[in-house]
Coordinates of C-alpha atoms in Angstrom, one line a residue:
Chain A
M235 CA 98.4 74.4 118.8
K236 CA 101.5 76.3 119.4
R237 CA 104.7 75.1 117.8
T238 CA 107.6 74.6 120.0
F239 CA 111.0 76.0 119.2
G240 CA 112.3 72.7 118.2
E241 CA 109.6 72.0 115.8
R242 CA 110.3 75.3 114.2
L243 CA 114.0 74.5 113.8
V244 CA 113.2 71.1 112.2
R245 CA 110.8 72.8 109.9
S246 CA 113.3 75.3 108.7
G247 CA 115.9 72.6 108.5
I248 CA 113.9 70.8 106.1
R249 CA 113.0 73.8 104.0
L250 CA 116.6 74.7 103.4
P251 CA 117.3 71.6 101.2
L252 CA 114.0 72.2 99.4
I253 CA 115.0 75.9 98.7
L254 CA 118.6 74.9 97.6
W255 CA 117.2 72.2 95.2
S256 CA 114.7 74.6 93.7
L257 CA 117.7 77.0 93.0
A258 CA 119.7 74.1 91.5
V259 CA 116.8 73.4 89.1
L260 CA 115.7 76.9 88.4
Y261 CA 118.9 78.8 88.1
P262 CA 120.5 76.9 85.1
I263 CA 117.2 77.4 83.2
F264 CA 117.1 81.1 84.1
W265 CA 120.8 81.4 83.3
M266 CA 120.1 79.8 79.8
F267 CA 117.6 82.5 79.1
L268 CA 119.9 85.3 80.3
G269 CA 122.8 83.9 78.3
S270 CA 120.7 84.1 75.1
F271 CA 120.7 87.8 75.5
K272 CA 124.3 88.2 75.9
S273 CA 127.0 89.0 73.4
N274 CA 129.8 86.2 73.3
A275 CA 132.2 88.7 74.9
E276 CA 129.9 89.2 77.7
I277 CA 129.3 85.5 78.4
Y278 CA 133.1 85.2 78.9
A279 CA 133.4 88.3 81.0
N280 CA 130.2 87.8 83.2
P281 CA 129.0 84.2 82.5
W282 CA 126.5 83.9 85.3
G283 CA 125.1 87.4 85.9
I284 CA 122.4 89.5 84.6
P285 CA 123.0 90.7 81.0
E286 CA 123.9 94.5 80.6
Q287 CA 121.3 94.9 77.9
F288 CA 118.8 92.6 76.4
N289 CA 119.4 92.2 72.7
F290 CA 117.8 89.7 70.3
S291 CA 120.7 89.4 67.8
N292 CA 121.5 85.8 68.9
F293 CA 118.0 84.7 68.2
V294 CA 118.1 86.4 64.9
T295 CA 121.5 84.9 64.0
A296 CA 120.3 81.5 65.1
W297 CA 117.2 81.8 62.9
T298 CA 118.9 83.1 59.8
E299 CA 122.4 81.9 59.7
Y300 CA 122.1 78.6 61.3
N301 CA 119.0 77.6 59.6
L302 CA 117.3 77.0 62.8
D303 CA 114.0 77.9 61.0
T304 CA 114.2 74.7 59.0
S305 CA 115.0 72.7 61.9
I306 CA 112.2 74.1 64.1
F307 CA 109.8 73.4 61.1
N308 CA 111.1 69.8 60.9
S309 CA 110.7 69.3 64.5
F310 CA 107.1 70.5 64.3
V311 CA 106.5 68.2 61.4
V312 CA 107.9 65.2 63.1
T313 CA 106.1 65.9 66.4
A314 CA 102.7 66.4 64.8
L315 CA 103.0 63.6 62.3
G316 CA 104.4 61.1 64.9
A317 CA 101.6 62.0 67.3
V318 CA 98.9 61.6 64.9
L319 CA 100.1 58.3 63.4
C320 CA 100.6 57.0 66.8
L321 CA 97.0 57.8 67.8
V322 CA 95.6 56.5 64.6
L323 CA 97.4 53.1 65.1
A324 CA 96.7 52.9 69.0
V325 CA 93.0 53.9 69.3
P326 CA 91.4 51.0 67.5
T327 CA 93.9 48.4 69.0
A328 CA 93.4 49.8 72.6
Y329 CA 89.6 49.5 71.9
A330 CA 89.7 45.9 70.6
L331 CA 92.1 44.8 73.4
E332 CA 89.9 46.4 76.1
R333 CA 86.4 45.6 75.0
I334 CA 86.2 42.7 72.5
R335 CA 86.8 39.1 73.7
F336 CA 88.9 37.1 71.3
K337 CA 91.5 34.4 71.6
G338 CA 94.9 35.6 72.3
S339 CA 93.9 39.1 73.3
Q340 CA 95.7 38.8 76.7
M341 CA 98.8 37.6 74.8
L342 CA 98.8 40.4 72.3
F343 CA 98.4 42.9 75.2
T344 CA 101.4 41.4 76.9
L345 CA 103.4 41.5 73.8
Y346 CA 102.7 45.2 73.3
I347 CA 103.5 45.9 76.9
S348 CA 106.7 43.9 77.1
A349 CA 108.0 45.9 74.1
M350 CA 108.0 49.0 76.5
M351 CA 110.8 47.4 78.5
I352 CA 113.0 46.1 75.6
P353 CA 116.0 48.2 74.9
M354 CA 115.3 49.3 71.3
V355 CA 119.0 50.0 70.6
L356 CA 119.4 46.5 69.3
G357 CA 116.6 47.2 66.8
W358 CA 118.2 50.4 65.6
I359 CA 120.8 48.8 63.3
P360 CA 118.4 46.6 61.3
L361 CA 115.9 49.5 61.3
F362 CA 118.5 51.7 59.7
F363 CA 118.8 49.3 56.8
L364 CA 115.1 48.7 56.7
L365 CA 114.4 52.5 56.4
A366 CA 117.1 52.7 53.6
Q367 CA 115.3 50.0 51.7
F368 CA 111.9 51.9 52.0
N369 CA 113.7 55.2 51.0
M370 CA 112.8 56.5 54.4
L371 CA 116.3 57.1 55.7
D372 CA 117.3 60.6 56.1
S373 CA 113.6 61.6 55.7
I374 CA 111.3 63.5 58.0
I375 CA 108.5 61.0 57.2
G376 CA 110.6 58.1 58.0
L377 CA 111.5 59.4 61.3
S378 CA 108.0 60.3 62.2
V379 CA 107.1 56.7 61.6
V380 CA 109.9 55.5 63.8
Y381 CA 108.9 57.9 66.5
A382 CA 105.1 56.9 66.3
M383 CA 106.2 53.2 66.6
S384 CA 108.5 53.9 69.5
Q385 CA 105.5 55.3 71.7
L386 CA 102.8 52.8 70.3
P387 CA 103.1 50.4 73.2
F388 CA 103.0 53.2 75.8
T389 CA 100.0 54.8 74.1
I390 CA 98.0 51.6 73.7
F391 CA 98.7 51.0 77.4
V392 CA 97.5 54.2 78.5
L393 CA 94.4 54.3 76.3
T394 CA 93.2 50.8 77.2
S395 CA 93.3 51.9 80.9
F396 CA 91.4 55.0 80.2
M397 CA 88.8 53.0 78.0
G398 CA 88.3 50.6 80.8
T399 CA 86.7 53.4 82.8
I400 CA 83.9 54.1 80.2
P401 CA 80.6 52.3 81.2
K402 CA 79.7 49.7 78.7
S403 CA 76.1 50.6 78.7
L404 CA 76.5 53.4 76.2
E405 CA 78.0 51.2 73.7
E406 CA 75.4 48.6 74.2
S407 CA 72.6 51.2 73.8
A408 CA 74.1 52.5 70.6
S409 CA 74.4 49.0 69.3
V410 CA 70.8 48.3 70.0
D411 CA 70.0 51.5 68.2
G412 CA 71.6 50.0 65.1
M413 CA 74.9 51.7 65.2
S414 CA 77.9 49.8 63.5
P415 CA 80.9 48.9 65.6
Y416 CA 83.0 51.4 63.5
G417 CA 80.4 54.1 64.4
I418 CA 80.5 53.1 68.0
L419 CA 84.4 53.4 68.1
W420 CA 84.5 56.8 66.1
K421 CA 81.3 58.5 67.6
I422 CA 81.0 57.1 71.1
V423 CA 84.3 55.6 72.3
T424 CA 86.8 58.2 70.9
P425 CA 84.9 61.3 72.3
L426 CA 84.6 59.6 75.7
T427 CA 88.3 58.8 75.8
M428 CA 89.3 62.3 74.7
S429 CA 90.8 63.0 78.0
G430 CA 93.2 60.1 77.7
I431 CA 93.9 60.9 74.1
I432 CA 94.9 64.4 74.9
T433 CA 97.0 63.3 77.9
V434 CA 99.0 60.7 76.0
T435 CA 99.3 62.9 72.9
I436 CA 100.8 65.8 74.9
M437 CA 103.3 63.4 76.3
N438 CA 104.1 61.7 73.0
A439 CA 104.5 65.2 71.6
I440 CA 107.0 66.3 74.1
Q441 CA 108.9 63.1 73.7
F442 CA 109.1 63.6 70.0
W443 CA 110.0 67.3 70.2
N444 CA 112.9 66.3 72.6
E445 CA 114.1 63.2 71.0
Y446 CA 117.7 63.2 70.0
F447 CA 119.3 59.8 69.5
M448 CA 117.1 58.3 66.8
A449 CA 117.2 61.5 64.9
L450 CA 121.0 61.3 65.0
I451 CA 120.9 57.8 63.7
F452 CA 118.2 58.1 61.1
L453 CA 118.8 61.7 59.7
Q454 CA 122.0 62.7 57.8
S455 CA 121.7 65.9 55.8
S456 CA 121.4 69.2 57.6
E457 CA 118.4 70.3 55.9
N458 CA 116.6 67.5 57.5
Y459 CA 117.9 68.2 60.9
T460 CA 115.4 68.3 63.8
L461 CA 115.9 71.1 66.3
A462 CA 117.7 68.6 68.8
L463 CA 120.3 67.7 66.1
A464 CA 120.8 71.3 65.0
I465 CA 121.5 72.3 68.6
D466 CA 124.0 69.3 69.0
F467 CA 125.6 70.6 65.8
I468 CA 125.8 74.2 67.0
S469 CA 127.1 73.0 70.3
N470 CA 129.9 70.9 68.8
E471 CA 130.8 73.8 66.4
A472 CA 130.7 76.4 69.3
Q473 CA 134.0 74.7 70.6
Y474 CA 135.8 76.5 67.6
T475 CA 133.4 79.4 66.7
N476 CA 132.6 80.4 70.3
A477 CA 129.1 81.1 69.3
W478 CA 127.7 80.5 72.8
G479 CA 125.1 83.2 72.5
V480 CA 123.6 81.5 69.4
L481 CA 123.7 78.2 71.3
F482 CA 121.7 79.6 74.2
A483 CA 119.2 81.1 71.8
S484 CA 118.7 77.8 70.1
L485 CA 118.2 76.1 73.7
V486 CA 115.6 78.6 74.3
F487 CA 113.8 77.7 71.1
A488 CA 113.9 74.1 72.1
I489 CA 112.6 74.5 75.6
L490 CA 110.0 77.2 75.1
P491 CA 107.2 74.9 73.8
V492 CA 107.8 72.5 76.5
I493 CA 107.4 75.2 79.2
I494 CA 104.3 76.4 77.6
L495 CA 102.8 72.9 77.4
Y496 CA 103.9 72.2 80.9
S497 CA 102.3 75.3 82.2
I498 CA 99.0 74.6 80.5
F499 CA 98.8 70.8 81.1
Q500 CA 100.9 70.4 84.2
R501 CA 98.4 68.2 85.9
R502 CA 97.8 66.0 82.9
I503 CA 101.5 65.5 82.2
T504 CA 102.4 64.6 85.8
K505 CA 99.6 62.3 86.2
G506 CA 100.1 60.6 82.9
M507 CA 103.7 60.0 83.5
T508 CA 103.3 58.6 87.1
E509 CA 100.6 56.4 86.1
G510 CA 102.5 55.1 83.1
A511 CA 105.4 54.2 85.5
I512 CA 103.3 52.5 88.1
K513 CA 101.6 50.2 85.7
G514 CA 104.2 49.8 83.2
Chain B
M289 CA 71.2 44.9 65.3
V290 CA 72.9 41.6 66.0
Q291 CA 76.3 41.3 64.6
T292 CA 77.2 38.1 62.5
K293 CA 80.4 36.3 63.5
K294 CA 81.9 37.6 60.1
Q295 CA 81.1 41.1 60.9
K296 CA 82.7 40.9 64.3
Y297 CA 85.9 39.4 62.9
L298 CA 86.1 42.0 60.2
F299 CA 85.9 44.8 62.7
L300 CA 88.4 43.0 64.9
A301 CA 90.8 42.8 62.0
F302 CA 90.3 46.4 61.2
C303 CA 91.3 47.3 64.6
L304 CA 94.2 45.1 65.1
V305 CA 95.8 44.0 61.8
P306 CA 97.1 47.4 60.5
T307 CA 98.8 48.4 63.8
F308 CA 100.1 44.8 64.3
I309 CA 101.7 44.8 60.7
M310 CA 103.4 48.1 61.5
F311 CA 104.5 46.9 64.9
S312 CA 105.9 43.8 63.3
I313 CA 107.8 45.8 60.6
F314 CA 109.2 48.5 62.8
T315 CA 109.5 46.9 66.1
L316 CA 109.6 43.1 66.1
Y317 CA 111.4 42.6 62.9
P318 CA 114.3 44.9 63.8
L319 CA 114.8 43.3 67.3
F320 CA 114.9 39.7 65.8
S321 CA 116.9 40.9 62.9
G322 CA 119.4 42.4 65.3
L323 CA 119.9 38.9 66.8
Y324 CA 120.6 37.5 63.5
F325 CA 123.0 40.5 62.4
S326 CA 125.1 39.7 65.4
F327 CA 126.4 36.5 63.5
F328 CA 127.6 38.5 60.6
E329 CA 130.6 40.7 59.8
W330 CA 129.1 43.5 57.8
S331 CA 130.3 46.9 57.0
G332 CA 126.9 47.9 55.7
T333 CA 127.8 49.7 52.4
S334 CA 128.9 46.7 50.4
Q335 CA 126.8 43.6 49.6
T336 CA 129.4 41.4 51.2
R337 CA 127.8 40.3 54.4
E338 CA 129.6 37.3 55.6
F339 CA 128.4 34.8 58.1
V340 CA 131.1 34.4 61.0
G341 CA 129.2 32.4 63.6
F342 CA 130.2 33.2 67.1
D343 CA 133.2 35.4 66.1
N344 CA 131.6 38.6 67.2
Y345 CA 130.8 37.1 70.5
I346 CA 134.4 35.8 70.9
R347 CA 135.6 39.4 70.0
L348 CA 133.1 40.7 72.5
F349 CA 134.7 38.8 75.3
N350 CA 138.2 39.8 74.2
D351 CA 137.4 43.4 73.7
E352 CA 139.1 45.3 76.5
I353 CA 136.7 48.2 76.4
I354 CA 133.7 46.0 77.0
P355 CA 134.1 45.3 80.6
D356 CA 134.6 49.0 81.1
T357 CA 131.4 50.0 79.4
V358 CA 129.5 47.4 81.5
W359 CA 131.0 48.8 84.6
H360 CA 130.3 52.2 83.6
D361 CA 126.6 51.4 83.0
Y362 CA 126.3 49.6 86.3
F363 CA 128.1 52.5 88.1
L364 CA 125.5 54.9 86.7
V365 CA 122.7 52.4 87.7
A366 CA 123.9 52.2 91.3
T367 CA 124.5 56.0 91.8
K368 CA 121.4 57.0 90.1
V369 CA 119.3 54.6 92.2
I370 CA 120.8 55.7 95.4
G371 CA 120.9 59.3 94.6
I372 CA 117.4 59.5 93.1
M373 CA 115.7 57.4 95.8
V374 CA 117.4 59.1 98.7
M375 CA 116.5 62.6 97.5
A376 CA 113.0 61.8 96.1
L377 CA 112.0 60.1 99.3
F378 CA 113.3 63.1 101.4
I379 CA 111.4 65.5 99.2
A380 CA 108.2 63.3 99.1
V381 CA 108.1 62.9 102.9
A382 CA 108.8 66.6 103.4
L383 CA 106.1 67.8 101.0
T384 CA 103.3 65.3 102.2
Q385 CA 104.0 65.1 106.0
L386 CA 105.1 68.5 107.0
K387 CA 102.4 70.9 105.9
I388 CA 104.5 73.2 103.9
K389 CA 102.5 76.1 102.3
E390 CA 104.5 76.2 99.1
A391 CA 104.6 72.5 98.5
P392 CA 102.9 72.7 95.0
F393 CA 105.6 75.1 93.9
Y394 CA 108.3 72.6 94.8
R395 CA 106.4 69.8 93.1
I396 CA 106.0 71.8 89.9
V397 CA 109.6 73.0 89.9
F398 CA 111.2 69.6 90.8
F399 CA 109.2 67.8 88.1
F400 CA 110.1 70.0 85.3
P401 CA 113.6 68.7 84.3
N402 CA 111.8 65.4 83.7
I403 CA 110.3 66.7 80.5
M404 CA 113.4 68.7 79.3
S405 CA 115.3 67.4 76.2
V406 CA 118.5 65.4 77.0
V407 CA 120.2 67.7 74.6
V408 CA 119.3 70.8 76.6
I409 CA 120.2 69.0 80.0
G410 CA 123.4 67.9 78.6
I411 CA 124.5 71.2 77.2
L412 CA 123.4 73.1 80.3
W413 CA 125.5 70.8 82.3
M414 CA 128.5 71.1 80.1
F415 CA 128.4 74.7 81.0
I416 CA 128.0 74.1 84.7
Y417 CA 131.2 71.9 84.5
N418 CA 133.1 74.2 82.1
P419 CA 136.6 74.5 83.5
N420 CA 136.7 78.3 83.0
L421 CA 133.2 79.6 83.0
G422 CA 131.4 76.8 84.9
L423 CA 129.5 77.2 88.1
V424 CA 131.2 74.3 89.8
N425 CA 134.7 75.6 89.5
S426 CA 133.8 79.3 90.3
G427 CA 131.8 78.1 93.2
L428 CA 134.8 76.1 94.6
E429 CA 137.0 79.1 94.1
M430 CA 134.5 81.2 96.0
I431 CA 134.6 79.0 99.1
G432 CA 138.4 78.8 98.8
L433 CA 138.8 75.2 97.6
E434 CA 140.8 76.2 94.4
E435 CA 142.8 73.0 94.6
W436 CA 139.5 71.0 94.0
T437 CA 138.8 72.8 90.7
R438 CA 139.5 70.5 87.8
P439 CA 138.3 70.1 84.1
W440 CA 135.5 67.9 85.3
L441 CA 134.4 66.4 82.0
G442 CA 137.9 66.4 80.5
S443 CA 139.3 64.1 83.3
E444 CA 139.4 60.4 82.8
T445 CA 138.7 60.0 86.6
W446 CA 136.0 62.5 87.0
A447 CA 134.1 62.5 83.8
L448 CA 131.9 59.5 84.6
P449 CA 130.9 60.7 88.2
S450 CA 130.3 64.1 86.7
L451 CA 127.5 62.5 84.6
V452 CA 125.6 61.3 87.7
L453 CA 124.5 64.7 88.9
P454 CA 122.7 65.9 85.8
S455 CA 121.0 62.4 85.6
I456 CA 119.8 62.7 89.1
W457 CA 118.8 66.4 88.6
A458 CA 116.7 65.5 85.6
G459 CA 115.3 62.3 87.2
I460 CA 114.0 63.1 90.6
G461 CA 110.8 64.7 89.8
L462 CA 109.0 61.6 88.6
F463 CA 110.0 59.4 91.5
M464 CA 109.1 62.1 94.0
L465 CA 105.5 62.2 92.6
L466 CA 105.3 58.3 92.6
L467 CA 106.3 58.2 96.1
M468 CA 104.1 61.2 97.2
G469 CA 101.1 59.1 95.6
G470 CA 102.1 56.3 97.9
I471 CA 102.4 58.3 101.0
S472 CA 99.2 60.2 100.5
N473 CA 97.4 56.9 100.3
I474 CA 98.6 55.9 103.9
S475 CA 95.7 56.3 106.3
K476 CA 96.3 58.8 109.0
S477 CA 95.1 56.5 111.6
Y478 CA 98.4 54.5 111.4
Y479 CA 100.5 57.7 112.4
E480 CA 98.0 58.4 115.2
A481 CA 98.3 55.1 116.6
A482 CA 102.1 55.1 116.3
K483 CA 102.1 58.5 118.2
I484 CA 100.0 57.1 120.9
D485 CA 102.7 54.2 121.1
G486 CA 105.2 56.9 121.6
A487 CA 106.9 56.6 118.2
N488 CA 108.9 59.8 117.2
E489 CA 108.8 61.1 113.7
W490 CA 111.9 59.2 112.6
Q491 CA 110.5 55.9 114.0
Q492 CA 107.2 56.7 112.2
F493 CA 109.1 56.9 108.9
W494 CA 110.9 53.7 109.4
K495 CA 108.1 51.8 110.7
V496 CA 104.9 53.1 109.0
T497 CA 105.9 55.1 106.0
L498 CA 108.6 53.0 104.4
P499 CA 106.9 49.7 104.7
L500 CA 103.7 50.9 103.3
I501 CA 105.3 52.6 100.3
W502 CA 107.5 49.6 99.4
P503 CA 105.5 48.8 96.3
Q504 CA 106.2 52.4 95.0
I505 CA 109.8 52.2 96.1
K506 CA 110.2 48.9 94.3
I507 CA 108.6 50.2 91.1
S508 CA 110.8 53.2 91.1
I509 CA 114.0 51.3 91.6
L510 CA 113.0 49.0 88.7
Y511 CA 112.2 51.9 86.5
I512 CA 115.4 53.8 87.2
V513 CA 117.4 50.6 86.4
I514 CA 115.6 49.8 83.2
T515 CA 115.7 53.4 81.9
T516 CA 119.4 53.7 82.8
L517 CA 120.5 50.4 81.1
N518 CA 118.3 51.2 78.0
G519 CA 119.1 54.8 77.7
S520 CA 122.1 56.1 79.7
F521 CA 124.0 56.4 76.3
I522 CA 121.9 59.4 75.4
I523 CA 123.4 61.8 78.0
V524 CA 126.9 60.2 77.5
Q525 CA 126.7 60.9 73.8
V526 CA 125.7 64.5 74.3
M527 CA 128.1 65.4 77.0
T528 CA 131.3 63.3 76.5
G529 CA 130.7 61.3 73.4
G530 CA 132.3 58.4 75.4
G531 CA 135.5 60.3 76.0
P532 CA 138.0 61.3 77.2
N533 CA 139.9 58.1 76.2
N534 CA 136.7 55.8 76.4
S535 CA 136.4 56.7 80.2
T536 CA 132.7 57.4 79.9
H537 CA 131.6 54.9 77.2
V538 CA 128.6 52.9 78.3
M539 CA 127.3 49.9 76.4
G540 CA 124.9 52.0 74.2
S541 CA 127.3 54.7 73.3
Y542 CA 129.9 52.0 72.2
L543 CA 127.4 50.3 70.2
Y544 CA 126.6 53.6 68.4
Q545 CA 130.3 54.2 67.8
Q546 CA 131.0 50.7 66.5
A547 CA 128.0 50.5 64.3
F548 CA 127.2 54.1 63.0
T549 CA 130.7 55.7 63.1
Q550 CA 133.0 52.6 62.4
Y551 CA 130.4 50.8 60.4
N552 CA 131.0 47.5 62.2
F553 CA 127.3 46.8 62.1
G554 CA 127.6 43.0 62.9
Y555 CA 129.7 43.8 66.0
G556 CA 127.3 46.5 66.9
A557 CA 124.4 44.1 66.9
T558 CA 126.4 41.8 69.1
I559 CA 126.7 44.6 71.7
G560 CA 123.1 45.2 71.3
V561 CA 122.3 41.5 72.2
M562 CA 124.5 41.9 75.3
I563 CA 122.6 45.0 76.4
L564 CA 119.4 43.0 75.9
V565 CA 120.5 40.0 77.8
L566 CA 122.1 42.1 80.6
S567 CA 119.0 44.2 81.2
L568 CA 116.8 41.2 81.2
I569 CA 119.0 39.3 83.8
T570 CA 119.2 42.5 85.9
V571 CA 115.4 43.1 86.0
V572 CA 114.7 39.4 86.9
L573 CA 117.4 39.5 89.7
L574 CA 116.2 42.8 91.1
Q575 CA 112.6 41.5 91.1
L576 CA 113.7 38.6 93.4
L577 CA 115.8 40.7 95.5
L578 CA 113.2 43.4 96.1
R579 CA 110.5 40.9 96.9
R580 CA 109.2 41.5 100.3
D581 CA 106.0 40.4 101.8
R582 CA 103.2 43.0 101.4
V583 CA 102.7 44.8 104.7
E584 CA 99.2 45.4 105.8
Y585 CA 98.4 46.7 109.2

């Protein structure tokens, strides 16, 4: 079918905002990468253009003088520890809530789910003193626990819906063969739920890697800073030191792992997030 | 092997108890304890925690900054809901209904800001708004609107509206995908029937698409409202810290300032209770407001 002139006009009229919005999304990100290669003088002289030459000195300075190496290491530890702890706590509970009939199971599920909607900011004040009592304030371990707990309801929620799709017959025949429930959970259900586990773990990891506010409250000394805190610190300091190039370089460090994960797991991430929002 | 009752309960306990203990300590206890804290005057460091009854609540109602923070939060809620929904709907319809070849590219690009750290988003946009270097002011100068240039984040009038754009920028992707999911589930036959009845594309949108994706629209609005009321303070903290002169403080950032920089922990908890109550009321009201009979053709 031939398209009329009018249809073509409508089509290009609709394309234009799409193209403009892609520019609005992509340009600031590209620009951040470009800025990380510029000297401070060049950032002032030519803030939005291509750098004259690509030099990596900003990255080196950020890494060595601003202790970004420690912050990146801390962020990795918090991310990994938080994600693992969250799984360890969520998998058995999700399985019990999905598969075992017991009194109050629906109530417990509702309790976990409603915790997703409650503003945790109220809890952060008592949590601050609780962590202080446990000697977990200003500690990477303490922050990992807090992170794991913050994503626990969401993780349970995603995992139960994944486990609901596994046919029960596999567990039943394993049980007839004499496998204990612990064995079934570990050797049958966990491998079959792997897809869900991977999806939710990637999303949790991105969340923990990016998190800023809880780190701001629960960490104090600079050697415990996560990357987000270190960047915030460099940003505040840059008002006086004008170390913009270093700031951009540290932003690049923060965004690179997310870009890599997104390019590998794009489908999983988008699917997981939309489903989480629909049912949540 | 038949499980005995005891074995079953042992397994159940193994699955549920450790998680629930952790959840009680790190989630339930702090929430309830926050309610309790709101009745005390407490600077945190000293042991003197004084029960003051409803004093903090009286203070809350007399605090001149509080109504501003509430208004700022709802301003962000309203502008974000409108901005994100209009744009996400437009993009979702464009990408699903008009067979655009590069649609997957747009989908991937538009979603990406959703998984960027608020710190990165905030700092990027601080540069975009920068009075001397920023894109906004240089763009205005380029098209000859020099009198419109201003220090966006440094102006008491413009700082809060300036926070809306980054929030929309970062938020559209998720809701675009949600709505696209809804639209692609609509059977083609409805559109064909509408075409036979002589409906143009605009009418098709209003009479077919919109009513059929109402559940997704409702979820999206609720989700934006909840996440804004529970989390708008993060971008505020990064970009303006509540300033200039409290003109961008939202409830959460004011709580942070009261509790963690001025050490009024009791009063901070009272603000937290207010956030909890307001967001619960808002969600319940919205659910009533957005209720609409399920459309089936």
